[in-house]
Amino acid sequence: MPIPFSPPRIDEKTIAEVSAALRSGWITTGPKTKEFEKRIASYCGIKNVVCVNSATAGLELVLRWFGVTKGDEVIIPSYTYCATANVVIHCGATPVMVDVCKDFNISIRNIEKAITKKTKVIIPVDIAGLPCDYDEINALVHHPDTIKLFEPKTDEQKKLGRILILSDSAHSFGAIYKGKHTGSLTDITVFSFHAVKNLTTAEGGAICLNLSSAFDQDSIYKNLSIKSLHGQSKDALAKMKLGNWRYDVFEAGYKCNMTDVLASIGLVELERYEDDMLVRRKFIFDSYSKAFSKYNIFELPQYETPDKKSSYHVYTLRIKNISEQQRDAIMEEIFRNEVAVNVHFIPLPMLSFYKNMGFQIGNFPVSYDNYSREISLPVYYDLSNEDINIVIDTVINSVKSILKIN
Ligand SMILES: *Cc1c(COP(=O)(O)O)cnc(C)c1O
């Protein structure tokens, strides 16, 4: 039996909760979605969370709320999933890509060099689940020189008075930075609950608001919820109340609300996330690191530091001093032995669309080096101890056989 890469954890409890949601008579946005939002907020230690149908939609809603548009620049890492860049392009703004560090996360030094008077937002990405250096990123946008450059146009931009930090925490739900959970580390954080992510609702996302008291967060919560539903003054549940049929539309909003059927999966996932899911994922990470640390050829991922604790999302193994072609050959050999592996990520400047925009991988040497030697290993709740050992043996044997070493 092949070992898959990251199937979701679906068991009788999940199925029972989804069945209950289906039988409840209310299947779209309603009480379960609101409950899920409250539980996420409490888990992250913040007050307001808006659930949507994907992280992509969540990121775009926030950019739209902040008024990001043509002529604006948004700084993103070159090493991420395409969603991070595409939402900027949807808004008509320009994605400014900067290279990353050896730990896969965006380089603060490079952000600093990329800031201009057009910069409106920075989107750091917690690759593989490891939080970025948020103290440094936050300090950078609060620095008087950075503030002086900022040219606010919309009311929200004037109120903030500086560059907005919107973290793409698609990988890092449950990760910790200096004692605090992701979701509470920057102005706004977006999580993904896509099927391959640590905590899933099949498809889904959450926007976590952590703005200063200059902002009325309850009203931003309401504004974003309305934006996710056509700019309509009442959601379907409110309109269902007898006699409550009349509604208004405030703006040409979007359609990206979360459904109660999917929130019911999320509620089960969240309930057993901290003490069960994260514990198992950490065990898998530790097992891999223990085995591979015996060989000098492997470069192990950093997933725990004095300041940071990963969410153990992707185990990013690198092999020292190999070419991209050798990495590909090793992966082929691993596939032949029926273990599913992956690469996180192909840097954006290597993909056609961004290449056609003028991005060149030669300008992102660390991204290329990380990518060319990386192999992501299977990590999922139901991966058995026996399977962990099969993965380890398969990787070691494949590396030895392709590189012809003992
Ligand atoms: C998965 C992912 C997204 C997109 O999440 P969706 O919920 O599928 O929209 C965004 N950024 C990164 C880094 C991702 O890995």
Coordinates of C-alpha atoms and ligand atoms in Angstrom, one line a residue:
M1 CA 0.0 0.0 0.0
P2 CA 1.5 3.4 -1.0
I3 CA 1.9 5.9 1.8
P4 CA 0.0 9.1 0.9
F5 CA 1.3 12.6 1.5
S6 CA -1.3 14.2 3.7
P7 CA -4.9 12.7 3.8
P8 CA -7.3 14.5 6.1
R9 CA -8.3 13.0 9.4
I10 CA -11.9 11.9 8.9
D11 CA -13.4 9.5 11.4
E12 CA -16.8 8.6 12.8
K13 CA -16.9 11.7 15.0
T14 CA -16.4 14.0 12.0
I15 CA -19.0 12.1 10.1
A16 CA -21.5 12.3 13.0
E17 CA -21.0 16.0 13.3
V18 CA -21.5 16.6 9.6
S19 CA -24.6 14.4 9.6
A20 CA -26.0 16.4 12.5
A21 CA -25.4 19.7 10.6
L22 CA -27.1 18.2 7.6
R23 CA -30.1 17.1 9.7
S24 CA -30.3 20.4 11.6
G25 CA -32.2 22.1 8.8
W26 CA -29.6 24.9 8.4
I27 CA -26.6 24.1 6.2
T28 CA -25.1 27.4 5.1
T29 CA -23.6 30.2 7.3
G30 CA -25.3 30.1 10.7
P31 CA -24.9 29.1 14.3
K32 CA -22.1 26.6 13.7
T33 CA -20.0 29.1 11.7
K34 CA -20.4 31.7 14.4
E35 CA -19.5 29.2 17.1
F36 CA -16.4 28.2 15.1
E37 CA -15.4 31.8 14.8
K38 CA -15.7 32.3 18.6
R39 CA -13.7 29.2 19.3
I40 CA -10.9 30.2 16.9
A41 CA -10.8 33.7 18.5
S42 CA -10.5 32.2 22.0
Y43 CA -7.8 29.7 20.9
C44 CA -5.7 32.5 19.3
G45 CA -6.3 34.9 22.2
I46 CA -8.1 37.6 20.2
K47 CA -11.6 39.0 19.9
N48 CA -12.8 38.9 16.3
V49 CA -12.6 36.2 13.7
V50 CA -14.4 36.1 10.4
C51 CA -14.7 32.7 8.7
V52 CA -14.7 32.5 4.9
N53 CA -14.5 29.8 2.2
S54 CA -10.7 29.9 1.8
A55 CA -7.6 31.7 2.9
T56 CA -7.3 33.1 -0.6
A57 CA -10.7 34.8 -0.2
G58 CA -9.7 36.0 3.3
L59 CA -6.5 37.6 2.1
E60 CA -8.3 39.3 -0.7
L61 CA -11.1 40.6 1.5
V62 CA -8.6 42.2 3.8
L63 CA -6.7 43.9 0.9
R64 CA -10.0 45.2 -0.4
W65 CA -11.0 46.4 3.0
F66 CA -7.7 48.3 3.3
G67 CA -8.3 49.8 -0.1
V68 CA -5.3 48.2 -1.9
T69 CA -5.6 49.1 -5.6
K70 CA -3.7 50.0 -8.8
G71 CA -0.5 51.8 -8.1
D72 CA 0.0 50.2 -4.7
E73 CA 2.7 47.7 -3.8
V74 CA 2.4 44.7 -1.6
I75 CA 5.6 42.9 -0.4
I76 CA 5.5 39.1 -0.4
P77 CA 8.1 36.4 -0.3
S78 CA 9.2 34.7 -3.5
Y79 CA 8.9 31.4 -1.7
T80 CA 5.2 30.7 -1.2
Y81 CA 2.0 29.3 -2.7
C82 CA 0.7 31.4 -5.7
A83 CA -2.4 32.5 -3.6
T84 CA -0.2 35.0 -1.8
A85 CA 0.6 36.8 -5.0
N86 CA -2.6 36.3 -6.9
V87 CA -4.8 38.2 -4.4
V88 CA -2.5 41.2 -4.8
I89 CA -2.9 41.0 -8.6
H90 CA -6.7 40.6 -8.3
C91 CA -6.8 44.0 -6.5
G92 CA -4.8 45.6 -9.4
A93 CA -1.8 46.2 -7.2
T94 CA 1.8 45.2 -7.8
P95 CA 3.3 42.2 -5.9
V96 CA 6.9 43.0 -4.9
M97 CA 8.7 39.7 -4.3
V98 CA 11.6 39.5 -1.9
D99 CA 13.9 36.5 -1.3
V100 CA 13.7 34.4 1.9
C101 CA 16.2 33.1 4.5
K102 CA 17.5 29.6 5.0
D103 CA 14.6 28.8 7.3
F104 CA 12.3 29.4 4.3
N105 CA 10.7 32.5 5.7
I106 CA 10.8 36.1 4.3
S107 CA 14.0 38.0 5.0
I108 CA 13.6 41.2 7.0
R109 CA 16.7 42.7 5.5
N110 CA 15.1 42.2 2.0
I111 CA 11.7 43.6 3.1
E112 CA 13.5 46.7 4.3
K113 CA 15.2 47.2 0.9
A114 CA 11.9 46.7 -0.9
I115 CA 9.8 49.3 1.0
T116 CA 8.8 52.3 -1.1
K117 CA 6.2 55.1 -0.7
K118 CA 3.9 52.9 -2.6
T119 CA 4.0 50.0 -0.1
K120 CA 0.7 49.5 1.5
V121 CA 0.9 46.0 2.9
I122 CA 3.5 43.3 3.8
I123 CA 2.3 39.7 3.6
P124 CA 4.8 37.5 5.5
V125 CA 4.2 33.7 5.2
D126 CA 4.8 31.2 8.0
I127 CA 6.3 28.5 5.7
A128 CA 5.8 25.0 6.9
G129 CA 4.3 26.3 10.1
L130 CA 7.2 28.2 11.5
P131 CA 6.3 31.8 12.5
C132 CA 8.3 34.6 10.8
D133 CA 10.4 37.1 12.9
Y134 CA 7.4 39.1 13.9
D135 CA 9.0 41.4 16.4
E136 CA 11.4 42.6 13.7
I137 CA 8.7 42.9 11.0
N138 CA 6.4 44.9 13.4
A139 CA 9.3 47.1 14.5
L140 CA 10.2 47.8 10.9
V141 CA 6.7 49.2 10.0
H142 CA 6.6 51.2 13.2
H143 CA 10.0 52.8 12.6
P144 CA 9.7 56.6 12.1
D145 CA 11.6 56.4 8.7
T146 CA 9.1 53.8 7.4
I147 CA 6.1 55.7 8.7
K148 CA 7.4 58.9 7.0
L149 CA 7.4 57.1 3.7
F150 CA 3.9 55.9 4.0
E151 CA 1.3 57.7 1.8
P152 CA -2.2 56.9 3.1
K153 CA -5.1 57.2 0.7
T154 CA -8.2 55.6 2.2
D155 CA -9.7 56.2 5.7
E156 CA -8.4 52.9 6.9
Q157 CA -4.9 53.7 5.7
K158 CA -5.0 57.1 7.4
K159 CA -6.2 55.6 10.6
L160 CA -3.5 53.0 10.7
G161 CA -0.9 55.5 9.5
R162 CA 1.6 52.9 8.4
I163 CA 2.1 49.7 6.4
L164 CA -0.4 46.9 7.3
I165 CA 1.0 43.5 8.3
L166 CA -1.2 40.8 7.0
S167 CA 0.2 37.4 7.8
D168 CA -0.5 34.5 5.5
S169 CA -0.6 31.8 8.2
A170 CA -2.1 29.2 6.0
H171 CA 0.4 26.7 7.4
S172 CA 0.7 27.9 11.0
F173 CA -2.5 27.5 12.9
G174 CA -1.5 26.6 16.5
A175 CA 2.1 27.8 16.1
I176 CA 3.7 29.9 18.8
Y177 CA 6.0 32.9 18.8
K178 CA 7.3 34.3 22.1
G179 CA 4.5 32.7 24.0
K180 CA 1.6 33.8 21.8
H181 CA -0.4 32.0 19.2
T182 CA -0.4 32.9 15.5
G183 CA -3.5 35.0 14.8
S184 CA -2.4 37.4 17.6
L185 CA 1.0 38.4 16.2
T186 CA 0.2 40.9 13.5
D187 CA -2.5 43.4 12.5
I188 CA -4.5 40.8 10.7
T189 CA -3.8 37.0 10.2
V190 CA -5.4 34.7 7.7
F191 CA -5.6 30.9 8.2
S192 CA -6.4 28.2 5.7
F193 CA -8.6 25.2 6.4
H194 CA -8.0 23.6 3.0
A195 CA -8.0 19.8 2.9
V196 CA -4.2 19.4 3.2
K197 CA -3.8 21.9 6.0
N198 CA -3.3 21.0 9.7
L199 CA -6.9 21.9 10.6
T200 CA -9.4 21.4 7.9
T201 CA -13.0 22.1 6.9
A202 CA -12.4 20.6 3.4
E203 CA -12.2 24.2 2.1
G204 CA -12.2 27.2 4.4
G205 CA -10.3 30.1 5.9
A206 CA -10.4 32.5 8.8
I207 CA -9.5 36.2 9.2
C208 CA -8.2 37.1 12.6
L209 CA -8.4 40.8 13.6
N210 CA -5.8 42.1 16.0
L211 CA -5.9 45.9 15.2
S212 CA -5.1 48.6 17.7
S213 CA -7.9 50.4 19.7
A214 CA -7.9 53.1 17.0
F215 CA -10.1 50.7 15.1
D216 CA -13.6 49.6 16.0
Q217 CA -13.0 45.9 15.5
D218 CA -16.6 44.8 16.1
S219 CA -17.6 47.0 13.2
I220 CA -14.8 45.7 11.0
Y221 CA -15.9 42.2 11.9
K222 CA -19.4 43.1 10.6
N223 CA -18.0 44.9 7.6
L224 CA -15.9 41.9 6.5
S225 CA -18.8 39.5 7.1
I226 CA -21.0 41.6 4.9
K227 CA -18.3 41.9 2.3
S228 CA -18.1 38.1 2.2
L229 CA -21.8 38.0 1.3
H230 CA -22.5 40.4 -1.6
G231 CA -22.4 43.5 0.7
Q232 CA -25.9 42.5 1.8
S233 CA -27.2 43.9 5.1
K234 CA -28.6 40.6 6.3
D235 CA -27.4 37.0 5.9
A236 CA -29.7 34.2 4.9
L237 CA -30.3 33.2 8.5
A238 CA -31.4 36.7 9.5
K239 CA -33.7 36.9 6.5
M240 CA -35.3 33.6 7.4
K241 CA -36.7 35.1 10.6
L242 CA -40.4 35.5 10.1
G243 CA -41.2 39.0 8.7
N244 CA -37.5 39.9 8.5
W245 CA -37.4 39.8 4.7
R246 CA -36.3 43.3 3.7
Y247 CA -32.6 43.9 3.1
D248 CA -30.2 46.4 1.6
V249 CA -27.0 46.2 -0.3
F250 CA -24.2 48.5 0.7
E251 CA -21.5 47.6 -1.9
A252 CA -20.8 45.2 -4.7
G253 CA -19.4 42.6 -2.2
Y254 CA -18.0 39.1 -2.8
K255 CA -19.5 35.6 -2.2
C256 CA -17.1 33.7 0.0
N257 CA -18.9 32.9 3.2
M258 CA -18.3 29.7 5.2
T259 CA -21.1 27.1 5.5
D260 CA -22.3 25.4 8.7
V261 CA -21.7 22.0 7.2
L262 CA -18.0 22.8 6.8
A263 CA -17.8 24.6 10.2
S264 CA -19.1 21.4 11.8
I265 CA -15.9 19.7 10.6
G266 CA -13.8 22.6 11.9
L267 CA -15.4 22.4 15.3
V268 CA -14.4 18.7 15.7
E269 CA -10.9 19.4 14.4
L270 CA -10.4 22.3 16.7
E271 CA -11.6 20.4 19.8
R272 CA -8.9 17.8 19.3
Y273 CA -6.3 20.0 17.8
E274 CA -3.9 21.0 20.6
D275 CA -3.8 17.8 22.7
D276 CA -4.1 15.3 19.9
M277 CA -3.3 16.6 16.3
L278 CA -0.3 18.8 17.3
V279 CA 1.1 16.1 19.6
R280 CA 1.0 13.5 16.8
R281 CA 2.5 15.8 14.3
K282 CA 5.3 16.8 16.6
F283 CA 6.0 13.1 17.2
I284 CA 6.3 12.5 13.5
F285 CA 8.6 15.5 13.1
D286 CA 10.8 14.4 16.0
S287 CA 10.9 10.8 14.6
Y288 CA 12.1 12.1 11.2
S289 CA 14.7 14.4 12.7
K290 CA 16.1 11.8 15.1
A291 CA 16.6 9.4 12.2
F292 CA 18.0 11.8 9.6
S293 CA 20.3 13.5 12.1
K294 CA 22.5 10.4 12.0
Y295 CA 23.5 11.3 8.5
N296 CA 25.6 14.3 7.6
I297 CA 24.0 14.6 4.1
F298 CA 20.7 15.8 5.5
E299 CA 19.9 19.4 6.5
L300 CA 17.0 19.2 9.0
P301 CA 14.2 21.7 9.2
Q302 CA 14.2 24.1 12.1
Y303 CA 10.8 23.8 13.8
E304 CA 11.5 24.7 17.4
T305 CA 13.7 27.6 18.5
P306 CA 13.8 29.4 21.9
D307 CA 11.2 31.9 20.5
K308 CA 9.2 29.7 18.1
K309 CA 7.2 26.6 18.0
S310 CA 6.0 25.4 14.6
S311 CA 2.6 23.9 13.9
Y312 CA 4.5 21.0 12.4
H313 CA 2.8 21.5 9.1
V314 CA 5.4 20.4 6.5
Y315 CA 8.5 18.5 7.2
T316 CA 10.9 20.2 4.8
L317 CA 14.0 18.0 4.5
R318 CA 16.9 19.3 2.5
I319 CA 19.8 17.3 1.1
K320 CA 23.2 19.0 1.2
N321 CA 25.1 19.8 -2.0
I322 CA 22.8 18.4 -4.6
S323 CA 21.4 19.8 -7.8
E324 CA 17.7 20.2 -8.7
Q325 CA 18.1 17.2 -11.1
Q326 CA 19.5 15.0 -8.4
R327 CA 16.7 16.0 -6.0
D328 CA 14.2 15.1 -8.8
A329 CA 15.8 11.7 -9.3
I330 CA 15.7 11.0 -5.5
M331 CA 12.0 11.8 -5.5
E332 CA 11.5 9.5 -8.5
E333 CA 13.2 6.7 -6.5
I334 CA 11.0 7.5 -3.5
F335 CA 7.8 7.3 -5.6
R336 CA 9.0 4.0 -7.1
N337 CA 9.0 2.7 -3.5
E338 CA 5.4 3.9 -3.0
V339 CA 5.9 6.8 -0.7
A340 CA 4.3 10.1 -1.6
V341 CA 6.6 13.1 -1.2
N342 CA 6.3 16.7 -2.4
V343 CA 8.1 20.0 -2.8
H344 CA 7.1 23.1 -0.9
F345 CA 7.3 25.3 -3.0
I346 CA 8.3 25.9 -6.5
P347 CA 9.4 29.6 -6.1
L348 CA 6.9 31.9 -7.8
P349 CA 9.6 33.4 -10.2
M350 CA 9.9 29.9 -11.7
L351 CA 6.2 29.7 -12.7
S352 CA 5.1 30.9 -16.2
F353 CA 2.7 33.7 -15.1
Y354 CA 5.2 35.5 -12.8
K355 CA 8.1 34.9 -15.2
N356 CA 6.0 36.6 -17.8
M357 CA 5.5 39.5 -15.4
G358 CA 9.3 39.9 -15.4
F359 CA 10.4 38.0 -12.3
Q360 CA 13.6 36.0 -12.7
I361 CA 14.7 33.2 -10.3
G362 CA 18.3 34.4 -10.6
N363 CA 17.3 37.3 -8.4
F364 CA 16.1 35.0 -5.7
P365 CA 19.1 32.7 -5.0
V366 CA 18.1 31.5 -1.5
S367 CA 14.6 30.6 -2.7
Y368 CA 16.2 28.6 -5.5
D369 CA 18.7 26.9 -3.2
N370 CA 15.9 26.0 -0.7
Y371 CA 13.7 24.7 -3.5
S372 CA 16.3 22.7 -5.4
R373 CA 17.4 20.6 -2.4
E374 CA 14.0 20.2 -0.7
I375 CA 11.7 17.2 -0.3
S376 CA 8.6 17.4 1.9
L377 CA 7.8 14.1 3.7
P378 CA 4.4 12.7 4.6
V379 CA 2.9 14.1 7.8
Y380 CA -0.7 13.3 8.8
Y381 CA -2.6 12.2 11.9
D382 CA -3.1 8.6 10.8
L383 CA 0.5 8.0 9.7
S384 CA 1.4 4.9 11.8
N385 CA 4.7 4.4 13.6
E386 CA 5.4 1.5 11.2
D387 CA 4.8 3.9 8.2
I388 CA 7.1 6.5 9.7
N389 CA 9.9 3.9 9.6
I390 CA 9.0 3.0 6.1
V391 CA 9.3 6.6 5.0
I392 CA 12.6 7.0 6.8
D393 CA 14.1 3.9 5.3
T394 CA 12.8 4.7 1.8
V395 CA 14.3 8.2 1.9
I396 CA 17.7 7.1 3.2
N397 CA 17.9 4.2 0.7
S398 CA 16.8 6.4 -2.2
V399 CA 19.4 9.1 -1.4
K400 CA 22.1 6.5 -1.1
S401 CA 21.1 4.8 -4.3
I402 CA 20.9 8.0 -6.4
L403 CA 24.0 9.7 -5.0
K404 CA 25.9 6.4 -4.9
I405 CA 27.0 6.7 -1.3
N406 CA 27.0 4.2 1.6
Ligands
LIG1 C1 -2.8 26.7 1.1 C2 -2.2 28.1 1.0 C3 -2.9 29.2 0.8 C4 -4.3 29.2 0.3 O1 -5.2 28.6 1.1 P1 -6.7 28.3 0.5 O2 -7.5 28.1 1.8 O3 -6.6 27.1 -0.3 O4 -7.2 29.5 -0.2 C5 -2.3 30.5 0.9 N1 -1.0 30.6 1.2 C6 -0.3 29.5 1.5 C7 1.2 29.7 1.9 C8 -0.8 28.2 1.3 O5 -0.1 27.1 1.5

